[in-house]
CSV table of C-alpha atoms and ligand atoms in Angstrom, one decimal:
chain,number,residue,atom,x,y,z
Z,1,UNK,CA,22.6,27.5,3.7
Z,2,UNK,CA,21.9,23.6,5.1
Z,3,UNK,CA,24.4,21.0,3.2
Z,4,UNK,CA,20.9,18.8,2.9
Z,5,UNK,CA,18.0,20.6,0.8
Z,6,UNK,CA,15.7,21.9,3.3
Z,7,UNK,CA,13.4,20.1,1.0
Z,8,UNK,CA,14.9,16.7,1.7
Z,9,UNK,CA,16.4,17.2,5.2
Z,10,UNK,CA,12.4,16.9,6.2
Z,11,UNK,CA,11.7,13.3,5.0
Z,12,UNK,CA,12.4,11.0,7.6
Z,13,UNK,CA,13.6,7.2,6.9
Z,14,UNK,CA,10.3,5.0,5.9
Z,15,UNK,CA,9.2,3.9,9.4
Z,16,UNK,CA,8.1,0.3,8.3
Z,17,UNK,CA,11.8,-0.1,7.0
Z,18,UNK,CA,13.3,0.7,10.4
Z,19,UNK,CA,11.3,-1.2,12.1
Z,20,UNK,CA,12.2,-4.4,9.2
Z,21,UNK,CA,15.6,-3.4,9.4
Z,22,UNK,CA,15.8,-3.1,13.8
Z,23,UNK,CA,14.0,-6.6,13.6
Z,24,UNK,CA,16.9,-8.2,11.1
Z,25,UNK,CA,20.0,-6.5,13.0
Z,26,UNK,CA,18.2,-8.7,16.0
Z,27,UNK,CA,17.9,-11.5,13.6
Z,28,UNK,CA,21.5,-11.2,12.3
Z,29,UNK,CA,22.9,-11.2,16.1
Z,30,UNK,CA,21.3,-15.0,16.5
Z,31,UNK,CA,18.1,-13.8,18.0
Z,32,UNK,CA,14.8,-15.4,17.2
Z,33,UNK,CA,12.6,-12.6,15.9
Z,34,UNK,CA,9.0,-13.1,14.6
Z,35,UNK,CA,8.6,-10.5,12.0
Z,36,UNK,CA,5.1,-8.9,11.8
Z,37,UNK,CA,6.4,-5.6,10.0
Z,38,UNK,CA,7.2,-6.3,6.4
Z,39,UNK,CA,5.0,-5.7,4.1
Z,40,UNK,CA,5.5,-8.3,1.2
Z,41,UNK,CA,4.6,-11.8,0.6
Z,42,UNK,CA,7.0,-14.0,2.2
Z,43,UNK,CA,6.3,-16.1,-1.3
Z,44,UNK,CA,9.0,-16.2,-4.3
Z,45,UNK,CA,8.3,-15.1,-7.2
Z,46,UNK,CA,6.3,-17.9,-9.1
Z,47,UNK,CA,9.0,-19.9,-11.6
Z,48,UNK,CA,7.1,-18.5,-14.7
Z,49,UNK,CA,7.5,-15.2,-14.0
Z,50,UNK,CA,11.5,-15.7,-13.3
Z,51,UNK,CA,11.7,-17.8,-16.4
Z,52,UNK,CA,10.6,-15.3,-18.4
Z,53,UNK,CA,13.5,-13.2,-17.0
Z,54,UNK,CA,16.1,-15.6,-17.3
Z,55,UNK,CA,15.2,-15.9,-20.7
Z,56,UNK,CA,14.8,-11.7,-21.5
Z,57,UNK,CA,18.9,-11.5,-20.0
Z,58,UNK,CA,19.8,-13.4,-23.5
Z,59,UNK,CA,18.0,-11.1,-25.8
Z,60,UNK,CA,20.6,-8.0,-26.6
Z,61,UNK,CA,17.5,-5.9,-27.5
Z,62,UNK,CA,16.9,-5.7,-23.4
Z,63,UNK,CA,20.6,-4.6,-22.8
Z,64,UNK,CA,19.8,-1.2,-24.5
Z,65,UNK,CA,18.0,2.0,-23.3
Z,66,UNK,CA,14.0,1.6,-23.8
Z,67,UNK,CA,11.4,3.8,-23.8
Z,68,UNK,CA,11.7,6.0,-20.8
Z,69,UNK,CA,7.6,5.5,-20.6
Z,70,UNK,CA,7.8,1.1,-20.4
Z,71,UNK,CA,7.9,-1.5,-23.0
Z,72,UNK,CA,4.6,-0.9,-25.7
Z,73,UNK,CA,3.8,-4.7,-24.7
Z,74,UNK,CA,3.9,-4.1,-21.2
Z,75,UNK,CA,2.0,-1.1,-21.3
Z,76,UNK,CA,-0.8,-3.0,-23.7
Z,77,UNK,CA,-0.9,-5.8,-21.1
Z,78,UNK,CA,-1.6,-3.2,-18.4
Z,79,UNK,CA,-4.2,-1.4,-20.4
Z,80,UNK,CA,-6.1,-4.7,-21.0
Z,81,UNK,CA,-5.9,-5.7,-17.4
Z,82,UNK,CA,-7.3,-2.2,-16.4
Z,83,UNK,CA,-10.0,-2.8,-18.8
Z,84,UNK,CA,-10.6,-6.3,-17.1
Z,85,UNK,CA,-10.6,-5.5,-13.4
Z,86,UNK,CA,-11.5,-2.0,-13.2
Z,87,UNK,CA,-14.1,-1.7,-16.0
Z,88,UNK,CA,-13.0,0.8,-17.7
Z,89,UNK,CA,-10.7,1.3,-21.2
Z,90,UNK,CA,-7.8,3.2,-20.9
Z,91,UNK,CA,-5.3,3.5,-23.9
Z,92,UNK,CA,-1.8,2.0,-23.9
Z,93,UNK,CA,-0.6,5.4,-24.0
Z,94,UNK,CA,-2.0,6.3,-20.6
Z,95,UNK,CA,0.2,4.2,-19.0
Z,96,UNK,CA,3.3,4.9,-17.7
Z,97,UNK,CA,5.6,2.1,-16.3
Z,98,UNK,CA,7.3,3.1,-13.2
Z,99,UNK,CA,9.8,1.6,-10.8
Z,100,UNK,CA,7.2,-0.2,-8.5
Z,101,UNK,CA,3.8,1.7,-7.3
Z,102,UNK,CA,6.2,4.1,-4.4
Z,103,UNK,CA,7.5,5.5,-7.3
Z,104,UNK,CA,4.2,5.8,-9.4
Z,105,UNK,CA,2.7,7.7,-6.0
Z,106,UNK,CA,5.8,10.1,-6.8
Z,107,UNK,CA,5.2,10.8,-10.0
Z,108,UNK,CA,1.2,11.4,-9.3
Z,109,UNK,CA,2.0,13.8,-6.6
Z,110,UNK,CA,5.1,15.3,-9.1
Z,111,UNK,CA,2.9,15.5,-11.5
Z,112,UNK,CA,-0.6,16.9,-10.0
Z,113,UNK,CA,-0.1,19.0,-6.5
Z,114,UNK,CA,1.6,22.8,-6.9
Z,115,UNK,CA,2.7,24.5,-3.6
Z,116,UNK,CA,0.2,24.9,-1.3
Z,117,UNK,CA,-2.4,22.5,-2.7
Z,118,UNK,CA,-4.3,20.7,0.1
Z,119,UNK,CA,-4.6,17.0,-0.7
Z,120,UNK,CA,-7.3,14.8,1.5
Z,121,UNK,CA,-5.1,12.0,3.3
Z,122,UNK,CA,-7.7,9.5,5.0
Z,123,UNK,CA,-5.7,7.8,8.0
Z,124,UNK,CA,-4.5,5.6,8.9
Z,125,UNK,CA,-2.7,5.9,5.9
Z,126,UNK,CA,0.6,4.4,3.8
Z,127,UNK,CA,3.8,6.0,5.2
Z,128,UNK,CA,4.8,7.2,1.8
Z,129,UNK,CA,1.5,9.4,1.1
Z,130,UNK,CA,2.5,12.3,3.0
Z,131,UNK,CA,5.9,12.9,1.9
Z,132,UNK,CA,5.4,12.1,-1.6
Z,133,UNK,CA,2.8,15.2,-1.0
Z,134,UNK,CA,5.3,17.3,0.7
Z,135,UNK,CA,7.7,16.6,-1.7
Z,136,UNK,CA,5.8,18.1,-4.1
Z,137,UNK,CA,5.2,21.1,-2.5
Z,138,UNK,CA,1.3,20.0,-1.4
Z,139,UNK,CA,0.0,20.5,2.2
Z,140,UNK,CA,-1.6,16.6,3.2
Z,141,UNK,CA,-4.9,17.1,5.2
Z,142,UNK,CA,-5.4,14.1,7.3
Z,143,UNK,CA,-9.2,12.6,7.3
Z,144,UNK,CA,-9.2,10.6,10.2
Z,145,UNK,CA,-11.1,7.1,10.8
Z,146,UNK,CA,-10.4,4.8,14.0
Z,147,UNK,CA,-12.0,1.7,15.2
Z,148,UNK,CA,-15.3,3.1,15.3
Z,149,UNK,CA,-15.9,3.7,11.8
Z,150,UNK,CA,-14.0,0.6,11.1
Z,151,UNK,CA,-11.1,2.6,9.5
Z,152,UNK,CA,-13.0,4.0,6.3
Z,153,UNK,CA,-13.7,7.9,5.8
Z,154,UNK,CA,-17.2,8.9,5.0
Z,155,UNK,CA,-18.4,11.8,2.4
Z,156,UNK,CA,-19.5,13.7,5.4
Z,157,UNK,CA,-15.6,13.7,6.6
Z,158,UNK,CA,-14.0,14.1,3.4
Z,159,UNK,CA,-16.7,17.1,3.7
Z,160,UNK,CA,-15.5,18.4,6.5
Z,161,UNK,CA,-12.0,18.6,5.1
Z,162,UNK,CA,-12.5,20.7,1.5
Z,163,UNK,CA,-11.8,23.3,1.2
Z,164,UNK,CA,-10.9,25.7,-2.2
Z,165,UNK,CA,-7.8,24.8,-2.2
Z,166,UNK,CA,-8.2,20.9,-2.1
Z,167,UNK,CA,-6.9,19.4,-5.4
Z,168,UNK,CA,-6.5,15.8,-4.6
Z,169,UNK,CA,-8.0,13.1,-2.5
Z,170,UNK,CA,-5.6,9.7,-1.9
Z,171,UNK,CA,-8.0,6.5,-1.7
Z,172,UNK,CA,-7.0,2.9,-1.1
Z,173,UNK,CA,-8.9,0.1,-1.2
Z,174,UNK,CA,-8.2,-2.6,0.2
Z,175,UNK,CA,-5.6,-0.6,2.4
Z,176,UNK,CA,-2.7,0.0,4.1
Z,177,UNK,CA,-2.5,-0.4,7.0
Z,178,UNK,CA,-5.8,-1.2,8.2
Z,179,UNK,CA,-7.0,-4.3,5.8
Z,180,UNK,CA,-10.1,-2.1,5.5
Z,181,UNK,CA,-12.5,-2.4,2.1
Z,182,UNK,CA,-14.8,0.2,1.3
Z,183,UNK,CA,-18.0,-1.4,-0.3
Z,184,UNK,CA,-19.4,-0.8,-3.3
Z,185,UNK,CA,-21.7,1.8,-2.7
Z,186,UNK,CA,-19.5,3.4,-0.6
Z,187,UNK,CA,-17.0,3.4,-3.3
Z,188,UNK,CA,-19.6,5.3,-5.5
Z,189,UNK,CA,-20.6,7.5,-3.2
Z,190,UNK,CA,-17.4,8.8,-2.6
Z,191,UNK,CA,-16.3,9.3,-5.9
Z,192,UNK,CA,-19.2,10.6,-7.0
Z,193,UNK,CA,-18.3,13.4,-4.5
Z,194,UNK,CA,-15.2,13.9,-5.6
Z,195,UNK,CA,-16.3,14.1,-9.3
Z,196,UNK,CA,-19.3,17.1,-7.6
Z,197,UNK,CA,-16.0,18.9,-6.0
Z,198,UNK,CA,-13.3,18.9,-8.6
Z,199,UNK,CA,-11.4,17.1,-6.6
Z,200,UNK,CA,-8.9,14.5,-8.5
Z,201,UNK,CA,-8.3,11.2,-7.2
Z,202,UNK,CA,-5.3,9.0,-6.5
Z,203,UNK,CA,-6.2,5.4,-6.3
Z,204,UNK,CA,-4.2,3.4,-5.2
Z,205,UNK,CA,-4.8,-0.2,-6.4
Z,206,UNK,CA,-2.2,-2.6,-5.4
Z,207,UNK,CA,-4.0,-4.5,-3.2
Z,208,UNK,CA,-6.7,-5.4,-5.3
Z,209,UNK,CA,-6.6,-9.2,-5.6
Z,210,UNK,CA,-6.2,-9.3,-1.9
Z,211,UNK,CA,-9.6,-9.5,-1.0
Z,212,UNK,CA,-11.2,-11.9,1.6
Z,213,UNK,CA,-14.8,-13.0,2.4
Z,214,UNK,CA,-17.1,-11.2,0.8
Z,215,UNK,CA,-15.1,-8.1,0.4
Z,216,UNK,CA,-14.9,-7.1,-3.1
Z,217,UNK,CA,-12.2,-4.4,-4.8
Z,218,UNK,CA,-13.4,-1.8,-6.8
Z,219,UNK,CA,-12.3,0.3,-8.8
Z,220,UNK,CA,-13.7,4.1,-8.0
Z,221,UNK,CA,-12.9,5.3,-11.6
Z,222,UNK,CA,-14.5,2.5,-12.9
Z,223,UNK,CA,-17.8,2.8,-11.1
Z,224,UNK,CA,-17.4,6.6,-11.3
Z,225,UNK,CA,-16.5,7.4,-15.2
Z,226,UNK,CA,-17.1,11.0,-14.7
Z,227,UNK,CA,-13.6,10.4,-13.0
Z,228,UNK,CA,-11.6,9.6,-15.6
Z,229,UNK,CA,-10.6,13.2,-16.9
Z,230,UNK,CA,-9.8,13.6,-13.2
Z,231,UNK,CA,-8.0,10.5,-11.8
Z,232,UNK,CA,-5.1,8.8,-11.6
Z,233,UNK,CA,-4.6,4.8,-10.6
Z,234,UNK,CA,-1.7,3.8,-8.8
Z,235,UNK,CA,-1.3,-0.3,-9.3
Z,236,UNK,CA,1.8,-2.9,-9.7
Z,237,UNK,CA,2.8,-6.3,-9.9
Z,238,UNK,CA,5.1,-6.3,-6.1
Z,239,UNK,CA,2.1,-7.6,-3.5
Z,240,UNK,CA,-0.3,-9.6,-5.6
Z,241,UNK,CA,2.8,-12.0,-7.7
Z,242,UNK,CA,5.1,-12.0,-4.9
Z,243,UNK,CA,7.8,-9.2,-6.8
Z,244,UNK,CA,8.5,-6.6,-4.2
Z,245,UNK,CA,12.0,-6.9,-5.1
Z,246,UNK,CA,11.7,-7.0,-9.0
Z,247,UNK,CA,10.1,-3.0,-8.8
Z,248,UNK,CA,7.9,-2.5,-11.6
Z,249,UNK,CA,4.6,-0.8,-11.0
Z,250,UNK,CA,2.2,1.9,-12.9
Z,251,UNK,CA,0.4,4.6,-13.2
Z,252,UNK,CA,-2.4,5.4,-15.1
Z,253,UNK,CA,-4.4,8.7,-16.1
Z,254,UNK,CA,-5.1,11.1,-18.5
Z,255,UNK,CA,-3.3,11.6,-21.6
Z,256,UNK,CA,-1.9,15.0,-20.7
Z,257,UNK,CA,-0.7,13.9,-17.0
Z,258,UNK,CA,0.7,10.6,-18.9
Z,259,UNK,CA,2.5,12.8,-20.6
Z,260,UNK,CA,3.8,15.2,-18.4
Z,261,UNK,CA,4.5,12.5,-15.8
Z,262,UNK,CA,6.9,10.7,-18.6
Z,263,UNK,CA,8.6,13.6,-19.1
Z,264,UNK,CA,9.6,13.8,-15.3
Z,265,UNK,CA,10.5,10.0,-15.9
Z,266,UNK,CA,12.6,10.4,-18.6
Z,267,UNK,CA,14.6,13.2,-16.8
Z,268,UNK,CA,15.0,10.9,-13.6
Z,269,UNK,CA,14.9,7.1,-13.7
Z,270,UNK,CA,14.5,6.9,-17.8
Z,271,UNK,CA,13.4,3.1,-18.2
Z,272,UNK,CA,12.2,0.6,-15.9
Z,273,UNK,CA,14.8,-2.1,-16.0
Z,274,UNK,CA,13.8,-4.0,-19.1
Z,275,UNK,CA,14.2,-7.4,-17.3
Z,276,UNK,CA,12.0,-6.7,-14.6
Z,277,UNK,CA,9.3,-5.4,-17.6
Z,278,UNK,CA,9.6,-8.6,-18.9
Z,279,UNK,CA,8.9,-10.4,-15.7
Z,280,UNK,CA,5.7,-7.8,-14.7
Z,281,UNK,CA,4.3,-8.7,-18.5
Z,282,UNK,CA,5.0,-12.7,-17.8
Z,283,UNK,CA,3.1,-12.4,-14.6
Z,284,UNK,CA,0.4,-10.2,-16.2
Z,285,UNK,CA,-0.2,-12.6,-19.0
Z,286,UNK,CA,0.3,-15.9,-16.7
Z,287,UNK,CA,-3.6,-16.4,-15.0
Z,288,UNK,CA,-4.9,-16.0,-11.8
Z,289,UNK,CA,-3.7,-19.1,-10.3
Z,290,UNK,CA,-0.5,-18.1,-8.5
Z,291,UNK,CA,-2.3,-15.2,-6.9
Z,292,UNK,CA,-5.6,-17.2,-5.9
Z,293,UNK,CA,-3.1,-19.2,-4.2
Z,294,UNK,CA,-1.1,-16.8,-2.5
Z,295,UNK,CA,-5.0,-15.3,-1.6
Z,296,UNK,CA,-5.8,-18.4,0.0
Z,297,UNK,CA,-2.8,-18.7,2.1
Z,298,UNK,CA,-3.0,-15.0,3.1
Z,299,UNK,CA,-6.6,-15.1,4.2
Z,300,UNK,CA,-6.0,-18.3,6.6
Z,301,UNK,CA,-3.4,-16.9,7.9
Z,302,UNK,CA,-5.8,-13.7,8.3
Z,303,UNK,CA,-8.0,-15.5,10.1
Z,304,UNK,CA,-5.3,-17.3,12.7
Z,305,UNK,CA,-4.5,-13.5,13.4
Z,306,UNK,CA,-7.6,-12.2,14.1
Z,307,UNK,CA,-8.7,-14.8,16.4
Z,308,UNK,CA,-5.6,-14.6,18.1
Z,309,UNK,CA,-5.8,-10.6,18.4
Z,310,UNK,CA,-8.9,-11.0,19.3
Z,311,UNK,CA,-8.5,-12.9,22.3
Z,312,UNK,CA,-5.9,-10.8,23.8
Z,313,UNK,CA,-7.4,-9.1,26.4
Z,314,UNK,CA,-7.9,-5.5,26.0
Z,315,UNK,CA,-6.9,-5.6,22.5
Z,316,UNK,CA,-9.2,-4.3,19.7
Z,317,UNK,CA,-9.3,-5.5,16.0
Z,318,UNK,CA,-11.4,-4.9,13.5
Z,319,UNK,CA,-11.6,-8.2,11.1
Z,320,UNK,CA,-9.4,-6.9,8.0
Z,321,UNK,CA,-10.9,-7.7,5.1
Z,322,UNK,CA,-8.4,-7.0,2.6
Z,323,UNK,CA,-4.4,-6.6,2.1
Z,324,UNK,CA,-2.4,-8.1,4.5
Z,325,UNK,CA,-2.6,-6.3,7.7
Z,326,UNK,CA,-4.6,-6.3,10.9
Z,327,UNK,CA,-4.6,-3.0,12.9
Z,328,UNK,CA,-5.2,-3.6,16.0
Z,329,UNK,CA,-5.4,-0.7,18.8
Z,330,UNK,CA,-3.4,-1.1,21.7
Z,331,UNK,CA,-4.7,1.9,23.7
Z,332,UNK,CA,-5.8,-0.5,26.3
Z,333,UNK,CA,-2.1,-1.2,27.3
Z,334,UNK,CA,-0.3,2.6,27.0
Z,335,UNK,CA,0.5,4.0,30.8
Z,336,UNK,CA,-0.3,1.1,32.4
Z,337,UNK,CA,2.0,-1.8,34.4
Z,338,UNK,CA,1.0,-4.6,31.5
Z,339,UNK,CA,2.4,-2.5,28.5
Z,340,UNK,CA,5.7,-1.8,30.8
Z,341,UNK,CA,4.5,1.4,31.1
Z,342,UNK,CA,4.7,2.8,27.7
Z,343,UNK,CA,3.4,6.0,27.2
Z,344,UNK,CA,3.0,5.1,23.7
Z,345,UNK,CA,2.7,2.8,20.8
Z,346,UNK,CA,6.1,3.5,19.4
Z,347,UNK,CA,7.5,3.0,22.9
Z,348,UNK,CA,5.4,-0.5,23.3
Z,349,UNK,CA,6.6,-1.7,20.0
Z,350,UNK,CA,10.4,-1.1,21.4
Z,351,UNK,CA,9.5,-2.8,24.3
Z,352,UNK,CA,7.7,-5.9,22.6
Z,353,UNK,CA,11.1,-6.3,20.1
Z,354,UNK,CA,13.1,-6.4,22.4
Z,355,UNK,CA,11.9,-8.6,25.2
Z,356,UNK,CA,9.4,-10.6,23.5
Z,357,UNK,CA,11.2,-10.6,20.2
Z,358,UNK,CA,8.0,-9.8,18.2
Z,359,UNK,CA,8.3,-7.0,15.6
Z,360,UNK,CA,5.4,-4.5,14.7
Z,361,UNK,CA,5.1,-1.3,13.2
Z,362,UNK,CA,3.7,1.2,15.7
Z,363,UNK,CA,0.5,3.4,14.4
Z,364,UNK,CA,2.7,6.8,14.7
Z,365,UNK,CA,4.0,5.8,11.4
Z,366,UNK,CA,0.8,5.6,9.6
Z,367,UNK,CA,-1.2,8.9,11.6
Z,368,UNK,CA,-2.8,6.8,14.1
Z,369,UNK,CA,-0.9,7.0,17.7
Z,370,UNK,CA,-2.4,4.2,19.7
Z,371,UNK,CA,-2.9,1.6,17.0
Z,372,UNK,CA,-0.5,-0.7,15.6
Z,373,UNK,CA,0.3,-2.7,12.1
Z,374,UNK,CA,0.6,-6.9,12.0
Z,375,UNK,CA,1.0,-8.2,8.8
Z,376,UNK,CA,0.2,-11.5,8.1
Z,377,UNK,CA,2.5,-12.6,5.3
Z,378,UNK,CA,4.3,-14.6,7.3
Z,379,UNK,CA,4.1,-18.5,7.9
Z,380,UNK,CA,1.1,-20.1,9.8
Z,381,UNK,CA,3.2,-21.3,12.7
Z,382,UNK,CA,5.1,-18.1,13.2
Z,383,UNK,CA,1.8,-16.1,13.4
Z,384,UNK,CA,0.6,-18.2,16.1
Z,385,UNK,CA,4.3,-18.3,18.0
Z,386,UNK,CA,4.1,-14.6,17.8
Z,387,UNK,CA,0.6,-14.0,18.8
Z,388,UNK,CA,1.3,-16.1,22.1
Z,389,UNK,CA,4.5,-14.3,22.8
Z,390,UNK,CA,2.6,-11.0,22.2
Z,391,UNK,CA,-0.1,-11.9,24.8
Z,392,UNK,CA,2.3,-13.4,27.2
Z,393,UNK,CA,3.9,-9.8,27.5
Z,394,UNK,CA,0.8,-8.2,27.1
Z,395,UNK,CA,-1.4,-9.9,30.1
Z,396,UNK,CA,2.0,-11.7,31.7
F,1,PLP,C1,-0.7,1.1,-0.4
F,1,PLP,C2,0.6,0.8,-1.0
F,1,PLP,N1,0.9,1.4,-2.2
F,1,PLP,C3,2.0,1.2,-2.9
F,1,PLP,C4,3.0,0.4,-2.3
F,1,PLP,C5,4.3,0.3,-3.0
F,1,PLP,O1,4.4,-0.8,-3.8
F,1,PLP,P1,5.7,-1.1,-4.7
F,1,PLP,O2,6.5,-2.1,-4.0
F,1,PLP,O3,5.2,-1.5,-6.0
F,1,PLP,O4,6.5,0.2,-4.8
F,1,PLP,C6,2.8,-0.2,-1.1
F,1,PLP,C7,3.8,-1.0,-0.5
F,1,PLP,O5,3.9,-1.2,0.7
F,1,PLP,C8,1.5,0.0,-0.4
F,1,PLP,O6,1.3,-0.6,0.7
């Protein structure tokens, strides 16, 4: 008998925090690290969002115990918002209010997968999604889609993958890691598969402001409404308002799995901290404008990044369209004398930290060896410092 639950003892440390936390040890010790691995805005959280929070720490009725499911208000906010940006109406009692959208993923998975269900994992994909399926007992079944098909999985792939046993297909759009955005029709066409199949569907949402160009978000039970027995939507307030730290997401599904998934809650993590609530229903009700800007910024910085990928020699990028990642893959520079001779992207991202001082997060960590993770939620000036350092070590 182990001292850690075999269960547990097979989870491994989130590799984008290592890499965070590597960069900031370097940081702490005086070094000047450019920081391309975290993934938040580098904003703060606009003033009347923490206003609203200042003001909720002087009302006792927030000191107490609330319901373990989220504040009714909140969960009315998030109902109306669902309504407004995802086209379709969902009760305030198919919301449950969790601690950030990690934790939401959780509860989905908790909640859904039984041991030995099979659950479609298009990568590259978030670092969470496969443990959160293990976790609950499920078996992830990776979909993969590289450079070629510009990081988005097709029906005839997904396909490929079902089997009997599949009860659940993850989908993200815009996406971690790879900025990609499925269109519209693409959207469709998936979920209309997945509504043919039986298969449920986890979407995850988050990025969903984050678009740039002429990519669009949509929402796949939205444009799919024979989904809606069948699907649950993973979304918070941390990437689009600049409140990472504040950790209040949701989930949102059918009554029953509402249910269900707020009994898990109420056994685990009861309420949401009440303040935070407060602050997620401030930012909900507050406009557009504070994300548009935050938008605006993120996309020229986007744009700085891909050209300066982009004329690295031997690097490939796709133009991310959405989120705030580019992808690029550094295949080009594995086992050869201008990557140092790394025979990998892991080993390259070690090598790049610690002699150029530029921090990545190597594709291993999302299921795609060869490839590796930029975000560009950093300022414009360090972007462009840290592209030149990367192609200085790159090409010398
Ligand atoms: C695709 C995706 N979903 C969910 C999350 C988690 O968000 P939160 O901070 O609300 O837990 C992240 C954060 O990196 C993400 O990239």
């Amino acid at each position: 008998m182990g001292r850690i639950s075999q269960r547990i003892a097979s989870i491994s440390e989130s590799p984008t925090l290592a890499v965070a936390s590597k960069a900031k040890a370097l940081r702490e010790a005086g070094r000047d690290v450019i920081g391309f691995g975290a993934g938040e805005p580098d904003f703060a959280t606009p003033s009347y969002i923490v206003e609203a929070a200042v003001e909720a720490c002087t009302n006792p009725t927030y000191h107490k115990y609330s319901a373990a499911s989220g504040l009714p208000e909140l969960k009315e906010a998030v109902a109306e918002k669902t309504a407004r940006d995802s086209g379709f109406v969902v009760d305030a009692g198919q919301v449950l209010i969790t601690n950030g959208a990690k934790h939401a993923v959780y509860a989905a998975m908790a909640t859904l997968v039984d041991d030995g269900d099979e659950v479609l994992l298009p990568a590259p994909y978030w670092v969470t999604y496969p443990e959160a399926i293990r976790l609950a007992g499920g078996v992830p079944v990776v979909v993969h889609a590289g450079v070629q098909q510009d990081f988005r999985v097709s029906v005839d792939a997904l396909e490929a993958a079902w089997t009997p046993r599949t009860k659940l297909l993850v989908f993200v759009s815009p996406s971690n890691p790879s900025g990609a955005v499925y269109s519209r029709d693409e959207v469709e066409a998936i979920g209309r598969w997945a509504a043919e199949r039986n298969v449920w569907v986890l979407s995850d949402d988050i990025y969903e402001y984050l678009v740039y160009g002429d990519a669009e978000y949509v929402s796949m039970t939205g444009i799919v409404p024979e989904l809606q027995d069948r699907s649950v939507i993973v979304n918070g307030v941390a990437k689009s308002y600049a409140m990472t730290g504040w950790r209040v997401g949701w989930m949102i599904g059918p009554p029953d799995v509402i249910k269900a998934a707020s009994n898990l809650q109420s056994h685990s993590t009861s309420n949401v901290n009440n303040i935070a609530q407060v602050a997620a229903l401030a930012a909900l009700r507050g406009g557009m404008d504070s994300v548009e800007s935050m938008r605006v910024a993120f996309d020229r910085r986007r744009r700085t990044m891909y050209r300066m990928l982009g004329e690295i020699e031997g690097v490939q990028v796709v133009e991310p369209r959405g989120a705030f990642y580019a992808f690029p893959s550094l295949k080009a520079f594995l086992n050869k004398p201008r990557g140092s001779g790394a025979t990998s992207t892991s080993k390259l991202a070690e090598l790049v930290l610690e002699e150029a001082l530029v921090a990545f997060v190597p594709g291993e960590a999302f299921g795609a060896p060869g490839y590796a993770r930029f975000s560009y939620a950093l300022a414009d000036d360090q972007i462009e410092e840290g592209m030149r350092r990367l192609a200085k070590f790159l090409n010398g």
